[in-house]
Short mmCIF file of C-alpha atoms in Angstrom, two decimals:
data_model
loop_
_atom_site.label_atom_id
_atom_site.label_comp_id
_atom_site.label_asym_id
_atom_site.label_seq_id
_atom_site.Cartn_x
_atom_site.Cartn_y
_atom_site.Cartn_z
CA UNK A 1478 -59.01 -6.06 44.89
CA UNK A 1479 -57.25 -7.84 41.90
CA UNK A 1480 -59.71 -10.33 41.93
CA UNK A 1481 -62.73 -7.45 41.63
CA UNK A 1482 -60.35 -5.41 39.16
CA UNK A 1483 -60.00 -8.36 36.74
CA UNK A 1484 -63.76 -9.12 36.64
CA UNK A 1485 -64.73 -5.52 36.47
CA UNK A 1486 -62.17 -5.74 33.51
CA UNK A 1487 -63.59 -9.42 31.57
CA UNK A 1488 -67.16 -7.64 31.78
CA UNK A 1489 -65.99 -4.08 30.06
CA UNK A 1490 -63.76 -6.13 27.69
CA UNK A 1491 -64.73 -9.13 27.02
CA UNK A 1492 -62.22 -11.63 24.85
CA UNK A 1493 -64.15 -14.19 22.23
CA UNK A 1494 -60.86 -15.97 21.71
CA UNK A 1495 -57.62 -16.84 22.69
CA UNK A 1496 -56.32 -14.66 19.62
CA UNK A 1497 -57.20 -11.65 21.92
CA UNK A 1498 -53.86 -12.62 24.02
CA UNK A 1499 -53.74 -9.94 26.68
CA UNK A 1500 -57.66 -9.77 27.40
CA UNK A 1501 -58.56 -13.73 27.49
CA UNK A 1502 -59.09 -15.69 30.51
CA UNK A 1503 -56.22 -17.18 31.12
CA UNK A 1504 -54.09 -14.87 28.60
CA UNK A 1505 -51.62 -11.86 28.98
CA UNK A 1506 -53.42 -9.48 31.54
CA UNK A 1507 -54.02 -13.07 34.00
CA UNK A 1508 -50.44 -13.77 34.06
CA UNK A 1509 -49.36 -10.40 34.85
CA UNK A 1510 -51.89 -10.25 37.63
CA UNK A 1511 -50.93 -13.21 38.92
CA UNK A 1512 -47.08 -11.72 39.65
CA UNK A 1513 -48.31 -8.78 40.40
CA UNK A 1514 -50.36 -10.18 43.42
CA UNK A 1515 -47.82 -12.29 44.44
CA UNK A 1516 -45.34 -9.96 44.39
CA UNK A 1517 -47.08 -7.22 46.51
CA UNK A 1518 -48.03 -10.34 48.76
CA UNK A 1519 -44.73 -11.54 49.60
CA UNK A 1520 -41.79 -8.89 48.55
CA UNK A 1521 -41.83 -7.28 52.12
CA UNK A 1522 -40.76 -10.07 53.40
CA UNK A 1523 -39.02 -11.63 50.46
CA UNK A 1524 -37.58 -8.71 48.23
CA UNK A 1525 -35.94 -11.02 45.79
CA UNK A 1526 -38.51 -12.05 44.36
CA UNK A 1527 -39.02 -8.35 42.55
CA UNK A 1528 -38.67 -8.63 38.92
CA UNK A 1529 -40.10 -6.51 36.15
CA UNK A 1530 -40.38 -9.63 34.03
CA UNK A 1531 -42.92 -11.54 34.47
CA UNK A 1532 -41.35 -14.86 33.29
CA UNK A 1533 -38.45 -14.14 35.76
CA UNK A 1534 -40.82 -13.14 38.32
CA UNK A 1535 -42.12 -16.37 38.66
CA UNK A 1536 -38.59 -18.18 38.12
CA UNK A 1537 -37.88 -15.98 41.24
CA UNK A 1538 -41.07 -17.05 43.20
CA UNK A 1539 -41.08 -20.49 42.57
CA UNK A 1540 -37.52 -20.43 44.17
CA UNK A 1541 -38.82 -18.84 46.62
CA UNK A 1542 -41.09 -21.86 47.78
CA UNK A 1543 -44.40 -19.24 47.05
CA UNK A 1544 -45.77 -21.51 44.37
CA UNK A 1545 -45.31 -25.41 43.12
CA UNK A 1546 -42.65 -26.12 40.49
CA UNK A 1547 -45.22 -27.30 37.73
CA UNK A 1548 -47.16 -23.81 38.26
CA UNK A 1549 -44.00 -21.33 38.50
CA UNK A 1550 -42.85 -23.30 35.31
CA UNK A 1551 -46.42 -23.24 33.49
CA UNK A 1552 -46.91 -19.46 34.18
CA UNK A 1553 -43.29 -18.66 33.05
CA UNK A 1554 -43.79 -20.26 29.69
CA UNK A 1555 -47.38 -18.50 29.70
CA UNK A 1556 -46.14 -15.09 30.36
CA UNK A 1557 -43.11 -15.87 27.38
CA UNK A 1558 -45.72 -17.49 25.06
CA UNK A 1559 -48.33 -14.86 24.97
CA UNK A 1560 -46.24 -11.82 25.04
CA UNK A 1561 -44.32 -13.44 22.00
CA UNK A 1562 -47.88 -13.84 20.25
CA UNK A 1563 -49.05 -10.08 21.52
CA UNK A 1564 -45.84 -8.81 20.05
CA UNK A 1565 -45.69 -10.72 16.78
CA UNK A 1566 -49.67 -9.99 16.22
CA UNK A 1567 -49.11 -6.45 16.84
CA UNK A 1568 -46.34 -5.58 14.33
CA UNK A 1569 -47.88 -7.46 11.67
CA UNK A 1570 -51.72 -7.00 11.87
CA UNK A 1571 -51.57 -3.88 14.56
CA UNK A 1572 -53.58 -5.58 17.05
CA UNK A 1573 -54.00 -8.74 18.93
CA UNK A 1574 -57.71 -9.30 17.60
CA UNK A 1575 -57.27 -12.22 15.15
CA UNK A 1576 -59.24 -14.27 12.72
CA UNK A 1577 -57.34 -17.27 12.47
CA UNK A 1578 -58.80 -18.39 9.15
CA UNK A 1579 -57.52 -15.52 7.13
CA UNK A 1580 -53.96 -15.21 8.51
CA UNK A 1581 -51.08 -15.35 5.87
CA UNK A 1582 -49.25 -18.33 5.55
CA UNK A 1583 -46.04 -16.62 6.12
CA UNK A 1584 -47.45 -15.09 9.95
CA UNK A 1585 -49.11 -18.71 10.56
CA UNK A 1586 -45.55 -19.85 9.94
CA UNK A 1587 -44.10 -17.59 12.47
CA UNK A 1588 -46.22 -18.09 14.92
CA UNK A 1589 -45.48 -22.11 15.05
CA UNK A 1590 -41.77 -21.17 15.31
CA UNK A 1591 -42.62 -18.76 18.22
CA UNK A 1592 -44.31 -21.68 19.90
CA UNK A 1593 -42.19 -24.49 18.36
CA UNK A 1594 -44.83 -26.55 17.27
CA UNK A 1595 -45.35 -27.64 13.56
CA UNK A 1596 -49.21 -27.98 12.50
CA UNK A 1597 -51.86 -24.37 13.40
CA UNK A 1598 -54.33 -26.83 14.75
CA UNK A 1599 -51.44 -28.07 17.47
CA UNK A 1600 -51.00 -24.10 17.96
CA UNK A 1601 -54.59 -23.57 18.77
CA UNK A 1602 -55.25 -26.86 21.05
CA UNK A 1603 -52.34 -25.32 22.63
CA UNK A 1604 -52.86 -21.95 23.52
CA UNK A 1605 -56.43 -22.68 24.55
CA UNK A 1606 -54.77 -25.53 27.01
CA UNK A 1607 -52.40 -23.09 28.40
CA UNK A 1608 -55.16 -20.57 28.81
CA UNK A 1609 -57.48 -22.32 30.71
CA UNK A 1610 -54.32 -23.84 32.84
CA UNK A 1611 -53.31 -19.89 33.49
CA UNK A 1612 -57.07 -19.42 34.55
CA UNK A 1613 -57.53 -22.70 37.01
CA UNK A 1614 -54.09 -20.86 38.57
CA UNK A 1615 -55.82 -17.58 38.88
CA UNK A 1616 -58.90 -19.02 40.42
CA UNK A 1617 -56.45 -21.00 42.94
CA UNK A 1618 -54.35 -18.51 43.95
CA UNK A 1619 -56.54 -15.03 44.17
CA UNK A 1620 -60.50 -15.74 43.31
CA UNK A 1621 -61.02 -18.33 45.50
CA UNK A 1622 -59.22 -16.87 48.24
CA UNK A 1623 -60.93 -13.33 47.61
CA UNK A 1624 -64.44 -14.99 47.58
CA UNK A 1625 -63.69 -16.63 50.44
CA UNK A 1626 -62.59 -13.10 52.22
CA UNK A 1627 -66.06 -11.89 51.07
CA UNK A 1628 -67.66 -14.01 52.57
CA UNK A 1629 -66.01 -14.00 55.55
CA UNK A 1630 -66.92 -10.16 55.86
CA UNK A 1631 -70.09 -10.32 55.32
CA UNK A 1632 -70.67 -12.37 58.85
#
């Protein structure tokens, strides 16, 4: 079902960028599925691992032996990295729908300090790395295995 709600979702909203935090592959709404899933997965039988942050969801689950180190860690900082964009975007400009080449030097600047990294072009290489690291995750741990259900049913 999450796998089928977020394509349903990509195809009726599609992101062009990594700018559009919560929509983009590998952004906002991919993190937050990703605890979601794994919390309704494993929280009946492991209850501590409920947390209504996401970051310290995954500190919680990656404790919990659910998922590798290097992934709880990754998707941590991805959940803290884009809702820090989504919320600095959204007081400033009112959305998260950005066109980086006519940002103001003093939002640029803030941004980098959100991220802690010093140059916009490091920003972007970045948060398209992270993206697409959130979105091999998401394939991993609830695509494949849905497709793979699928197809299962249909023998």
């Amino acid at each position: 079902d999450v796998a089928e709600m977020r394509a349903r979702i990509a195809r009726e909203r599609p992101a062009e960028s990594y700018w559009q935090v919560k929509d983009w592959r590998g952004g906002l709404l991919d993190v937050e599925f990703l605890a979601q899933y794994l919390i309704l997965r494993f929280a009946a039988d492991q209850p501590q691992i409920i947390d209504g942050n996401t970051a310290q969801a995954f500190e919680k689950i990656t404790a919990a032996g659910l998922i590798d180190a290097a992934q709880g860690e990754l998707l941590s900082e991805a959940a803290r990295t884009w809702r820090r964009l989504q919320a600095i975007l959204r007081l400033t400009l009112g959305n998260d729908a950005v066109d980086p080449n006519n940002l103001p030097a003093d939002l640029k600047a803030r941004m980098l300090k959100a991220r802690g990294t010093d140059r916009f072009a490091d920003l972007e290489a970045d948060l398209y790395a992270l993206g697409h690291q959130v979105q091999e995750i998401f394939t991993e741990i609830i695509e494949i295995p849905a497709a793979e259900l699928r197809a299962a049913a249909e023998c």
